[in-house]
PDB file of C-alpha atoms in Angstrom:
ATOM      1  CA  UNK B   1       5.590  -5.791   8.872  1.00 39.00           C
ATOM      2  CA  UNK B   2       2.083  -5.375  10.203  1.00 52.00           C
ATOM      3  CA  UNK B   3       2.311  -1.585   8.822  1.00 58.00           C
ATOM      4  CA  UNK B   4       3.882  -2.472   5.212  1.00 51.00           C
ATOM      5  CA  UNK B   5       1.051  -4.970   4.637  1.00 50.00           C
ATOM      6  CA  UNK B   6      -1.945  -2.637   5.378  1.00 50.00           C
ATOM      7  CA  UNK B   7      -0.559  -0.168   3.518  1.00 52.00           C
ATOM      8  CA  UNK B   8      -0.153  -3.300   0.447  1.00 48.00           C
ATOM      9  CA  UNK B   9      -3.233  -3.725   0.250  1.00 48.00           C
ATOM     10  CA  UNK B  10      -4.958  -0.176   1.087  1.00 51.00           C
ATOM     11  CA  UNK B  11      -2.523  -0.401  -2.710  1.00 49.00           C
ATOM     12  CA  UNK B  12      -4.301  -3.447  -4.175  1.00 48.00           C
ATOM     13  CA  UNK B  13      -7.155  -3.570  -6.500  1.00 42.00           C
ATOM     14  CA  UNK B  14      -9.291  -5.226  -3.422  1.00 45.00           C
ATOM     15  CA  UNK B  15     -12.405  -6.364  -5.331  1.00 48.00           C
ATOM     16  CA  UNK B  16     -10.913  -6.989  -8.868  1.00 48.00           C
ATOM     17  CA  UNK B  17      -8.003  -8.657  -7.535  1.00 49.00           C
ATOM     18  CA  UNK B  18     -10.570 -10.805  -5.228  1.00 48.00           C
ATOM     19  CA  UNK B  19     -12.858 -11.538  -8.362  1.00 55.00           C
ATOM     20  CA  UNK B  20     -10.634 -12.683 -11.014  1.00 51.00           C
ATOM     21  CA  UNK B  21      -9.376 -14.722  -8.523  1.00 57.00           C
ATOM     22  CA  UNK B  22     -12.865 -16.488  -8.164  1.00 54.00           C
ATOM     23  CA  UNK B  23     -13.418 -16.630 -11.753  1.00 64.00           C
ATOM     24  CA  UNK B  24     -10.112 -18.565 -11.616  1.00 67.00           C
ATOM     25  CA  UNK B  25     -11.465 -20.720  -8.911  1.00 71.00           C
ATOM     26  CA  UNK B  26     -14.747 -21.582 -10.549  1.00 78.00           C
ATOM     27  CA  UNK B  27     -13.021 -22.506 -13.459  1.00 83.00           C
ATOM     28  CA  UNK B  28     -13.772 -26.259 -14.873  1.00 90.00           C
ATOM     29  CA  UNK B  29     -10.961 -26.281 -17.067  1.00 89.00           C
ATOM     30  CA  UNK B  30      -8.685 -29.449 -16.091  1.00 91.00           C
ATOM     31  CA  UNK B  31      -5.257 -27.916 -16.052  1.00 91.00           C
ATOM     32  CA  UNK B  32      -6.604 -24.886 -14.035  1.00 88.00           C
ATOM     33  CA  UNK B  33      -8.855 -27.194 -11.843  1.00 91.00           C
ATOM     34  CA  UNK B  34      -6.172 -29.356 -10.845  1.00 93.00           C
ATOM     35  CA  UNK B  35      -3.241 -26.753 -10.705  1.00 92.00           C
ATOM     36  CA  UNK B  36      -4.796 -24.953  -8.623  1.00 88.00           C
ATOM     37  CA  UNK B  37      -6.511 -28.445  -5.970  1.00 92.00           C
ATOM     38  CA  UNK B  38      -2.781 -29.990  -5.912  1.00 94.00           C
ATOM     39  CA  UNK B  39      -0.779 -26.873  -5.100  1.00 93.00           C
ATOM     40  CA  UNK B  40      -3.063 -25.699  -2.210  1.00 89.00           C
ATOM     41  CA  UNK B  41      -3.561 -29.441  -0.981  1.00 93.00           C
ATOM     42  CA  UNK B  42      -0.115 -29.732  -0.641  1.00 94.00           C
ATOM     43  CA  UNK B  43       0.735 -25.855   0.694  1.00 93.00           C
ATOM     44  CA  UNK B  44      -1.830 -26.175   3.553  1.00 90.00           C
ATOM     45  CA  UNK B  45      -1.702 -29.631   4.245  1.00 92.00           C
ATOM     46  CA  UNK B  46      -5.630 -29.979   3.388  1.00 92.00           C
ATOM     47  CA  UNK B  47      -6.680 -33.355   5.658  1.00 93.00           C
ATOM     48  CA  UNK B  48      -8.826 -34.718   2.871  1.00 94.00           C
ATOM     49  CA  UNK B  49      -9.788 -38.376   4.928  1.00 94.00           C
ATOM     50  CA  UNK B  50     -12.260 -36.292   6.666  1.00 95.00           C
ATOM     51  CA  UNK B  51     -14.080 -35.053   3.096  1.00 96.00           C
ATOM     52  CA  UNK B  52     -17.119 -36.564   1.692  1.00 96.00           C
ATOM     53  CA  UNK B  53     -15.040 -36.475  -1.284  1.00 96.00           C
ATOM     54  CA  UNK B  54     -11.737 -38.013  -0.208  1.00 94.00           C
ATOM     55  CA  UNK B  55      -9.539 -37.846  -4.062  1.00 95.00           C
ATOM     56  CA  UNK B  56      -8.767 -34.257  -5.099  1.00 95.00           C
ATOM     57  CA  UNK B  57      -9.892 -35.403  -8.712  1.00 93.00           C
ATOM     58  CA  UNK B  58     -13.540 -35.644  -7.626  1.00 94.00           C
ATOM     59  CA  UNK B  59     -13.984 -32.244  -7.704  1.00 95.00           C
ATOM     60  CA  UNK B  60     -15.478 -30.187 -10.680  1.00 94.00           C
ATOM     61  CA  UNK B  61     -13.556 -26.804  -9.494  1.00 92.00           C
ATOM     62  CA  UNK B  62     -11.400 -25.060  -6.931  1.00 88.00           C
ATOM     63  CA  UNK B  63     -14.397 -23.860  -5.729  1.00 88.00           C
ATOM     64  CA  UNK B  64     -16.001 -27.017  -5.464  1.00 91.00           C
ATOM     65  CA  UNK B  65     -12.948 -28.125  -3.635  1.00 92.00           C
ATOM     66  CA  UNK B  66     -12.935 -25.451  -1.314  1.00 88.00           C
ATOM     67  CA  UNK B  67     -16.643 -25.650   0.479  1.00 91.00           C
ATOM     68  CA  UNK B  68     -15.869 -29.450   0.149  1.00 94.00           C
ATOM     69  CA  UNK B  69     -18.629 -31.233   2.569  1.00 95.00           C
ATOM     70  CA  UNK B  70     -16.914 -33.384   5.622  1.00 96.00           C
ATOM     71  CA  UNK B  71     -17.881 -37.009   5.149  1.00 95.00           C
ATOM     72  CA  UNK B  72     -20.801 -37.992   7.974  1.00 92.00           C
ATOM     73  CA  UNK B  73     -19.813 -38.558  11.515  1.00 92.00           C
ATOM     74  CA  UNK B  74     -16.491 -36.357  10.701  1.00 94.00           C
ATOM     75  CA  UNK B  75     -18.121 -33.733  13.527  1.00 95.00           C
ATOM     76  CA  UNK B  76     -20.171 -34.012  16.109  1.00 94.00           C
ATOM     77  CA  UNK B  77     -22.822 -31.343  17.484  1.00 95.00           C
ATOM     78  CA  UNK B  78     -22.867 -31.605  21.294  1.00 93.00           C
ATOM     79  CA  UNK B  79     -26.743 -32.829  22.081  1.00 89.00           C
ATOM     80  CA  UNK B  80     -27.446 -31.164  25.637  1.00 93.00           C
ATOM     81  CA  UNK B  81     -30.113 -29.101  24.983  1.00 94.00           C
ATOM     82  CA  UNK B  82     -28.281 -25.857  26.712  1.00 96.00           C
ATOM     83  CA  UNK B  83     -25.296 -26.363  25.012  1.00 97.00           C
ATOM     84  CA  UNK B  84     -24.073 -23.654  22.209  1.00 98.00           C
ATOM     85  CA  UNK B  85     -21.750 -24.948  19.545  1.00 98.00           C
ATOM     86  CA  UNK B  86     -19.026 -23.731  17.753  1.00 98.00           C
ATOM     87  CA  UNK B  87     -20.526 -22.491  13.989  1.00 97.00           C
ATOM     88  CA  UNK B  88     -16.736 -23.013  11.983  1.00 96.00           C
ATOM     89  CA  UNK B  89     -13.980 -24.831  12.148  1.00 96.00           C
ATOM     90  CA  UNK B  90     -10.715 -22.122  12.364  1.00 93.00           C
ATOM     91  CA  UNK B  91      -9.569 -20.239  15.230  1.00 93.00           C
ATOM     92  CA  UNK B  92     -11.041 -17.539  18.464  1.00 94.00           C
ATOM     93  CA  UNK B  93      -9.874 -14.655  17.229  1.00 90.00           C
ATOM     94  CA  UNK B  94     -11.245 -12.856  20.269  1.00 91.00           C
ATOM     95  CA  UNK B  95     -14.250 -13.466  22.739  1.00 94.00           C
ATOM     96  CA  UNK B  96     -15.920 -11.979  26.163  1.00 93.00           C
ATOM     97  CA  UNK B  97     -18.639  -9.393  26.899  1.00 94.00           C
ATOM     98  CA  UNK B  98     -20.379  -6.922  24.825  1.00 95.00           C
ATOM     99  CA  UNK B  99     -18.916  -3.398  26.616  1.00 92.00           C
ATOM    100  CA  UNK B 100     -22.581  -1.931  25.890  1.00 90.00           C
ATOM    101  CA  UNK B 101     -22.068  -1.238  22.326  1.00 92.00           C
ATOM    102  CA  UNK B 102     -18.365  -2.084  20.981  1.00 92.00           C
ATOM    103  CA  UNK B 103     -16.550  -5.311  20.522  1.00 91.00           C
ATOM    104  CA  UNK B 104     -12.855  -6.220  20.985  1.00 84.00           C
ATOM    105  CA  UNK B 105     -11.066  -6.994  17.861  1.00 79.00           C
ATOM    106  CA  UNK B 106      -7.611  -6.890  18.830  1.00 65.00           C
ATOM    107  CA  UNK B 107      -5.523  -6.080  22.460  1.00 61.00           C
ATOM    108  CA  UNK B 108      -6.045  -2.268  21.827  1.00 63.00           C
ATOM    109  CA  UNK B 109      -8.837  -2.206  19.073  1.00 77.00           C
ATOM    110  CA  UNK B 110     -12.212  -2.749  20.053  1.00 86.00           C
ATOM    111  CA  UNK B 111     -15.200  -1.465  17.634  1.00 88.00           C
ATOM    112  CA  UNK B 112     -19.159  -0.820  17.498  1.00 92.00           C
ATOM    113  CA  UNK B 113     -21.618  -3.398  16.914  1.00 94.00           C
ATOM    114  CA  UNK B 114     -23.715  -0.817  15.675  1.00 95.00           C
ATOM    115  CA  UNK B 115     -21.070  -0.310  12.680  1.00 93.00           C
ATOM    116  CA  UNK B 116     -20.298  -4.187  12.718  1.00 93.00           C
ATOM    117  CA  UNK B 117     -24.414  -4.934  12.093  1.00 94.00           C
ATOM    118  CA  UNK B 118     -26.396  -1.231  11.124  1.00 94.00           C
ATOM    119  CA  UNK B 119     -30.330  -2.066  11.491  1.00 94.00           C
ATOM    120  CA  UNK B 120     -30.107  -5.534  13.166  1.00 97.00           C
ATOM    121  CA  UNK B 121     -27.921  -4.597  16.380  1.00 95.00           C
ATOM    122  CA  UNK B 122     -30.500  -4.338  18.601  1.00 95.00           C
ATOM    123  CA  UNK B 123     -30.569  -6.643  21.485  1.00 95.00           C
ATOM    124  CA  UNK B 124     -27.005  -7.250  22.227  1.00 97.00           C
ATOM    125  CA  UNK B 125     -25.470  -4.401  23.719  1.00 94.00           C
ATOM    126  CA  UNK B 126     -23.536  -5.741  26.997  1.00 94.00           C
ATOM    127  CA  UNK B 127     -23.973  -9.359  26.438  1.00 96.00           C
ATOM    128  CA  UNK B 128     -21.862 -11.931  25.094  1.00 97.00           C
ATOM    129  CA  UNK B 129     -19.283 -12.622  21.121  1.00 96.00           C
ATOM    130  CA  UNK B 130     -17.441 -15.090  19.378  1.00 96.00           C
ATOM    131  CA  UNK B 131     -15.735 -14.024  16.725  1.00 94.00           C
ATOM    132  CA  UNK B 132     -14.004 -17.329  14.783  1.00 95.00           C
ATOM    133  CA  UNK B 133     -11.493 -16.827  11.912  1.00 90.00           C
ATOM    134  CA  UNK B 134     -11.365 -19.439   9.005  1.00 90.00           C
ATOM    135  CA  UNK B 135      -7.802 -20.373   7.914  1.00 86.00           C
ATOM    136  CA  UNK B 136      -7.044 -21.435   4.629  1.00 83.00           C
ATOM    137  CA  UNK B 137      -6.549 -24.781   5.469  1.00 87.00           C
ATOM    138  CA  UNK B 138      -9.816 -25.208   7.872  1.00 91.00           C
ATOM    139  CA  UNK B 139     -13.540 -26.882   6.470  1.00 92.00           C
ATOM    140  CA  UNK B 140     -15.333 -23.856   5.035  1.00 91.00           C
ATOM    141  CA  UNK B 141     -19.187 -23.831   5.652  1.00 94.00           C
ATOM    142  CA  UNK B 142     -20.763 -22.432   8.724  1.00 96.00           C
ATOM    143  CA  UNK B 143     -23.332 -23.955  10.761  1.00 97.00           C
ATOM    144  CA  UNK B 144     -26.294 -22.582  13.368  1.00 98.00           C
ATOM    145  CA  UNK B 145     -25.115 -22.401  16.854  1.00 98.00           C
ATOM    146  CA  UNK B 146     -28.508 -22.739  18.579  1.00 98.00           C
ATOM    147  CA  UNK B 147     -32.118 -23.501  17.197  1.00 98.00           C
ATOM    148  CA  UNK B 148     -33.359 -20.840  15.343  1.00 97.00           C
ATOM    149  CA  UNK B 149     -35.153 -19.418  12.564  1.00 97.00           C
ATOM    150  CA  UNK B 150     -34.188 -16.422  10.572  1.00 97.00           C
ATOM    151  CA  UNK B 151     -35.643 -13.457  10.251  1.00 96.00           C
ATOM    152  CA  UNK B 152     -33.779 -10.621   8.619  1.00 96.00           C
ATOM    153  CA  UNK B 153     -30.326 -10.322   7.043  1.00 96.00           C
ATOM    154  CA  UNK B 154     -28.589  -7.026   5.890  1.00 96.00           C
ATOM    155  CA  UNK B 155     -26.025  -7.293   3.368  1.00 94.00           C
ATOM    156  CA  UNK B 156     -23.295  -4.510   3.742  1.00 91.00           C
ATOM    157  CA  UNK B 157     -21.018  -3.637   0.981  1.00 87.00           C
ATOM    158  CA  UNK B 158     -17.219  -2.870   1.681  1.00 79.00           C
ATOM    159  CA  UNK B 159     -13.328  -3.588   1.635  1.00 74.00           C
ATOM    160  CA  UNK B 160     -11.620  -6.620   1.530  1.00 67.00           C
ATOM    161  CA  UNK B 161      -9.593  -6.280   3.460  1.00 64.00           C
ATOM    162  CA  UNK B 162      -7.594 -10.217   4.933  1.00 63.00           C
ATOM    163  CA  UNK B 163      -8.228 -10.849   8.634  1.00 61.00           C
ATOM    164  CA  UNK B 164      -5.012 -11.938  10.167  1.00 57.00           C
ATOM    165  CA  UNK B 165      -3.188 -10.687  13.466  1.00 59.00           C
ATOM    166  CA  UNK B 166      -1.373  -8.275  11.016  1.00 54.00           C
ATOM    167  CA  UNK B 167      -5.018  -6.369   9.898  1.00 58.00           C
ATOM    168  CA  UNK B 168      -6.654  -7.003  13.132  1.00 55.00           C
ATOM    169  CA  UNK B 169      -3.963  -4.889  15.188  1.00 56.00           C
ATOM    170  CA  UNK B 170      -3.455  -2.457  12.310  1.00 56.00           C
ATOM    171  CA  UNK B 171      -6.699  -1.263  11.095  1.00 64.00           C
ATOM    172  CA  UNK B 172      -9.365   0.243  12.904  1.00 63.00           C
ATOM    173  CA  UNK B 173     -12.805  -0.944  12.356  1.00 63.00           C
ATOM    174  CA  UNK B 174     -11.554  -3.983  10.080  1.00 74.00           C
ATOM    175  CA  UNK B 175     -14.696  -5.962  10.571  1.00 76.00           C
ATOM    176  CA  UNK B 176     -16.879  -3.418  10.061  1.00 80.00           C
ATOM    177  CA  UNK B 177     -14.962  -1.889   7.178  1.00 81.00           C
ATOM    178  CA  UNK B 178     -14.444  -5.102   5.005  1.00 85.00           C
ATOM    179  CA  UNK B 179     -17.865  -6.759   2.974  1.00 87.00           C
ATOM    180  CA  UNK B 180     -20.443  -8.691   5.813  1.00 89.00           C
ATOM    181  CA  UNK B 181     -23.385 -10.573   5.388  1.00 94.00           C
ATOM    182  CA  UNK B 182     -25.435  -9.828   9.183  1.00 97.00           C
ATOM    183  CA  UNK B 183     -27.993 -12.945   9.489  1.00 97.00           C
ATOM    184  CA  UNK B 184     -30.692 -12.437  12.959  1.00 97.00           C
ATOM    185  CA  UNK B 185     -31.756 -15.367  14.267  1.00 97.00           C
ATOM    186  CA  UNK B 186     -35.229 -15.758  16.818  1.00 97.00           C
ATOM    187  CA  UNK B 187     -34.298 -18.443  18.920  1.00 97.00           C
ATOM    188  CA  UNK B 188     -35.845 -20.131  22.693  1.00 96.00           C
ATOM    189  CA  UNK B 189     -32.856 -17.526  24.390  1.00 96.00           C
ATOM    190  CA  UNK B 190     -33.489 -14.606  22.183  1.00 97.00           C
ATOM    191  CA  UNK B 191     -32.066 -13.187  19.345  1.00 98.00           C
ATOM    192  CA  UNK B 192     -28.550 -14.209  17.583  1.00 98.00           C
ATOM    193  CA  UNK B 193     -26.690 -12.534  15.616  1.00 98.00           C
ATOM    194  CA  UNK B 194     -24.535 -15.016  12.592  1.00 98.00           C
ATOM    195  CA  UNK B 195     -22.330 -12.277  10.746  1.00 96.00           C
ATOM    196  CA  UNK B 196     -20.087 -13.343   7.613  1.00 94.00           C
ATOM    197  CA  UNK B 197     -16.876 -11.143   6.765  1.00 90.00           C
ATOM    198  CA  UNK B 198     -15.626 -11.345   3.533  1.00 82.00           C
ATOM    199  CA  UNK B 199     -11.728 -10.764   3.044  1.00 75.00           C
ATOM    200  CA  UNK B 200      -9.374 -10.427   0.317  1.00 61.00           C
ATOM    201  CA  UNK B 201      -9.977 -12.959  -1.949  1.00 57.00           C
ATOM    202  CA  UNK B 202     -13.172 -14.327  -0.578  1.00 51.00           C
ATOM    203  CA  UNK B 203     -15.061 -14.856  -4.410  1.00 53.00           C
ATOM    204  CA  UNK B 204     -18.265 -15.132  -2.324  1.00 76.00           C
ATOM    205  CA  UNK B 205     -20.463 -15.243   0.697  1.00 86.00           C
ATOM    206  CA  UNK B 206     -23.192 -18.043   0.027  1.00 88.00           C
ATOM    207  CA  UNK B 207     -26.268 -19.172   2.238  1.00 93.00           C
ATOM    208  CA  UNK B 208     -28.400 -22.080   2.100  1.00 93.00           C
ATOM    209  CA  UNK B 209     -31.873 -19.886   1.779  1.00 93.00           C
ATOM    210  CA  UNK B 210     -32.227 -17.814  -1.089  1.00 86.00           C
ATOM    211  CA  UNK B 211     -30.080 -14.571  -0.559  1.00 82.00           C
ATOM    212  CA  UNK B 212     -28.258 -12.355  -2.926  1.00 75.00           C
ATOM    213  CA  UNK B 213     -24.620 -12.873  -3.508  1.00 73.00           C
ATOM    214  CA  UNK B 214     -21.669 -10.894  -2.684  1.00 69.00           C
ATOM    215  CA  UNK B 215     -20.062  -8.628  -4.065  1.00 75.00           C
ATOM    216  CA  UNK B 216     -22.738  -6.571  -2.553  1.00 80.00           C
ATOM    217  CA  UNK B 217     -23.396  -3.839  -4.477  1.00 81.00           C
ATOM    218  CA  UNK B 218     -25.610  -1.940  -1.829  1.00 88.00           C
ATOM    219  CA  UNK B 219     -26.589  -2.315   1.392  1.00 92.00           C
ATOM    220  CA  UNK B 220     -30.234  -4.339   1.475  1.00 93.00           C
ATOM    221  CA  UNK B 221     -32.151  -5.548   3.928  1.00 95.00           C
ATOM    222  CA  UNK B 222     -34.079  -8.661   3.789  1.00 93.00           C
ATOM    223  CA  UNK B 223     -37.398  -9.257   6.065  1.00 93.00           C
ATOM    224  CA  UNK B 224     -37.713 -12.802   6.319  1.00 91.00           C
ATOM    225  CA  UNK B 225     -40.631 -12.930   8.712  1.00 79.00           C
ATOM    226  CA  UNK B 226     -43.507 -13.520   5.655  1.00 77.00           C
ATOM    227  CA  UNK B 227     -41.161 -16.827   4.788  1.00 77.00           C
ATOM    228  CA  UNK B 228     -39.164 -18.079   7.623  1.00 77.00           C
ATOM    229  CA  UNK B 229     -36.157 -20.149   7.507  1.00 92.00           C
ATOM    230  CA  UNK B 230     -35.844 -22.614  10.486  1.00 96.00           C
ATOM    231  CA  UNK B 231     -32.936 -24.756  11.159  1.00 97.00           C
ATOM    232  CA  UNK B 232     -31.598 -27.648  13.653  1.00 97.00           C
ATOM    233  CA  UNK B 233     -28.327 -26.597  16.422  1.00 97.00           C
ATOM    234  CA  UNK B 234     -25.425 -27.322  13.845  1.00 97.00           C
ATOM    235  CA  UNK B 235     -27.488 -27.302  10.339  1.00 97.00           C
ATOM    236  CA  UNK B 236     -25.487 -25.784   7.623  1.00 97.00           C
ATOM    237  CA  UNK B 237     -25.959 -21.913   6.901  1.00 97.00           C
ATOM    238  CA  UNK B 238     -23.570 -20.697   4.340  1.00 94.00           C
ATOM    239  CA  UNK B 239     -20.351 -20.783   3.011  1.00 90.00           C
ATOM    240  CA  UNK B 240     -17.146 -18.963   2.117  1.00 84.00           C
ATOM    241  CA  UNK B 241     -15.630 -19.611  -0.510  1.00 78.00           C
ATOM    242  CA  UNK B 242     -12.442 -18.645   0.255  1.00 69.00           C
ATOM    243  CA  UNK B 243     -11.670 -18.111   4.525  1.00 63.00           C
ATOM    244  CA  UNK B 244     -12.793 -15.376   6.344  1.00 79.00           C
ATOM    245  CA  UNK B 245     -13.910 -14.812  10.152  1.00 89.00           C
ATOM    246  CA  UNK B 246     -17.376 -15.825  11.722  1.00 94.00           C
ATOM    247  CA  UNK B 247     -18.975 -13.145  14.595  1.00 95.00           C
ATOM    248  CA  UNK B 248     -21.283 -15.143  16.365  1.00 97.00           C
ATOM    249  CA  UNK B 249     -23.167 -12.207  19.106  1.00 97.00           C
ATOM    250  CA  UNK B 250     -25.626 -12.741  22.045  1.00 98.00           C
ATOM    251  CA  UNK B 251     -27.931 -11.003  23.943  1.00 97.00           C
ATOM    252  CA  UNK B 252     -27.472 -10.440  27.672  1.00 97.00           C
ATOM    253  CA  UNK B 253     -28.119 -13.163  30.301  1.00 96.00           C
ATOM    254  CA  UNK B 254     -28.710 -15.494  27.573  1.00 97.00           C
ATOM    255  CA  UNK B 255     -25.273 -17.433  27.537  1.00 97.00           C
ATOM    256  CA  UNK B 256     -22.135 -18.190  29.350  1.00 96.00           C
ATOM    257  CA  UNK B 257     -19.160 -18.970  26.913  1.00 97.00           C
ATOM    258  CA  UNK B 258     -16.593 -21.524  28.762  1.00 96.00           C
ATOM    259  CA  UNK B 259     -14.040 -20.049  31.209  1.00 94.00           C
ATOM    260  CA  UNK B 260     -11.120 -22.030  28.973  1.00 95.00           C
ATOM    261  CA  UNK B 261     -12.180 -20.594  25.649  1.00 96.00           C
ATOM    262  CA  UNK B 262      -8.830 -18.297  25.035  1.00 93.00           C
ATOM    263  CA  UNK B 263      -8.052 -16.178  21.532  1.00 91.00           C
ATOM    264  CA  UNK B 264      -5.930 -18.224  19.646  1.00 91.00           C
ATOM    265  CA  UNK B 265      -7.865 -21.492  20.664  1.00 95.00           C
ATOM    266  CA  UNK B 266      -8.191 -23.971  18.097  1.00 96.00           C
ATOM    267  CA  UNK B 267     -12.191 -25.017  17.643  1.00 97.00           C
ATOM    268  CA  UNK B 268     -14.046 -26.968  15.659  1.00 96.00           C
ATOM    269  CA  UNK B 269     -17.736 -27.134  13.898  1.00 97.00           C
ATOM    270  CA  UNK B 270     -20.310 -29.176  16.822  1.00 97.00           C
ATOM    271  CA  UNK B 271     -17.898 -29.178  20.016  1.00 97.00           C
ATOM    272  CA  UNK B 272     -19.649 -26.867  22.680  1.00 97.00           C
ATOM    273  CA  UNK B 273     -18.477 -23.053  23.563  1.00 97.00           C
ATOM    274  CA  UNK B 274     -20.987 -22.846  26.392  1.00 97.00           C
ATOM    275  CA  UNK B 275     -24.624 -23.043  27.744  1.00 97.00           C
ATOM    276  CA  UNK B 276     -27.372 -21.176  28.390  1.00 97.00           C
ATOM    277  CA  UNK B 277     -27.981 -19.079  31.956  1.00 94.00           C
ATOM    278  CA  UNK B 278     -30.325 -20.863  33.823  1.00 77.00           C
TER     279      UNK B 278
END
C-alpha cells in the first residue's frame, strides 16, 4: 500500500492539484464554501467548541474556516521561564538528537539538516529537534516555542508529497524535497529553527510578518536584521492552508526534551516540550 501511494503521488500534478483546490478553498460562493466546510467538519469531527467563531456559517470561505483562531484561553502557554513549548497542535512524528548533520525522518530513514534548511543550518549540529505533524482536524496556526527575534527566512520551492507515515517511510529525504519556509530566530539560548514544510493540497504557507506566500518559484533568502520582528513565547508566527509539518531545531547543549515524549504522542500548542539546560 505504501509503495502504491508513493507512486500515485509521483504521477499526480502535485502543484496544479494543490493550487486548484486552494482556489476552491478561497471561494466565497455560498454553496462551495458551505459544502466544503460542512463536509470537512463532519468527516474529521472538528471541535468547534474551542474556536473563536464556533458556528460553521460564520466563515467567509473554507480557508477562513481552516485557519480559524481559537477562543481566548483554549490553549495554555507554559509560563515556566525555562519551558520550551509546542509550536502547534498535532502529533510528534520524530524527535531526538541531531546526529552531526542528520535528523530522523522515520525508522530506517534519516535526512540532512543542510538539505532541509540550506544556508540557515549552521549552529545546530549535534543539537536537538522535534517534528510535529498537523492532521486535517487540527488547529493550523503555528506559534513560537520560545521568546525570540526573527533574523532570516529562506523560502525553498519543491515537491508537494503528502506527509504521513506511508510517505515518511517510503520517500527518502521527504522534508528536503517538499516546498518549505525555513525561519531562523535568535533566542536567549542561541539560534532556533522553525521550518514550515508544505504538502499535497497545502495551498499556502503564510506568516505574520511580510513574506512571499507560497508557492515559491525560486529560493529566496531574506535578512530581517534591519527590520527585526520580536515575539514572546507562544506568539503566533504563521499558518498552513491545509496541514503539514513543523520541524523545530535547537543548538547543542541548549534544550532537554521531555523523556516521556515519543513518536506518535499527541501534543497541543503551548504545552511544555522540555526545558532549557542550565
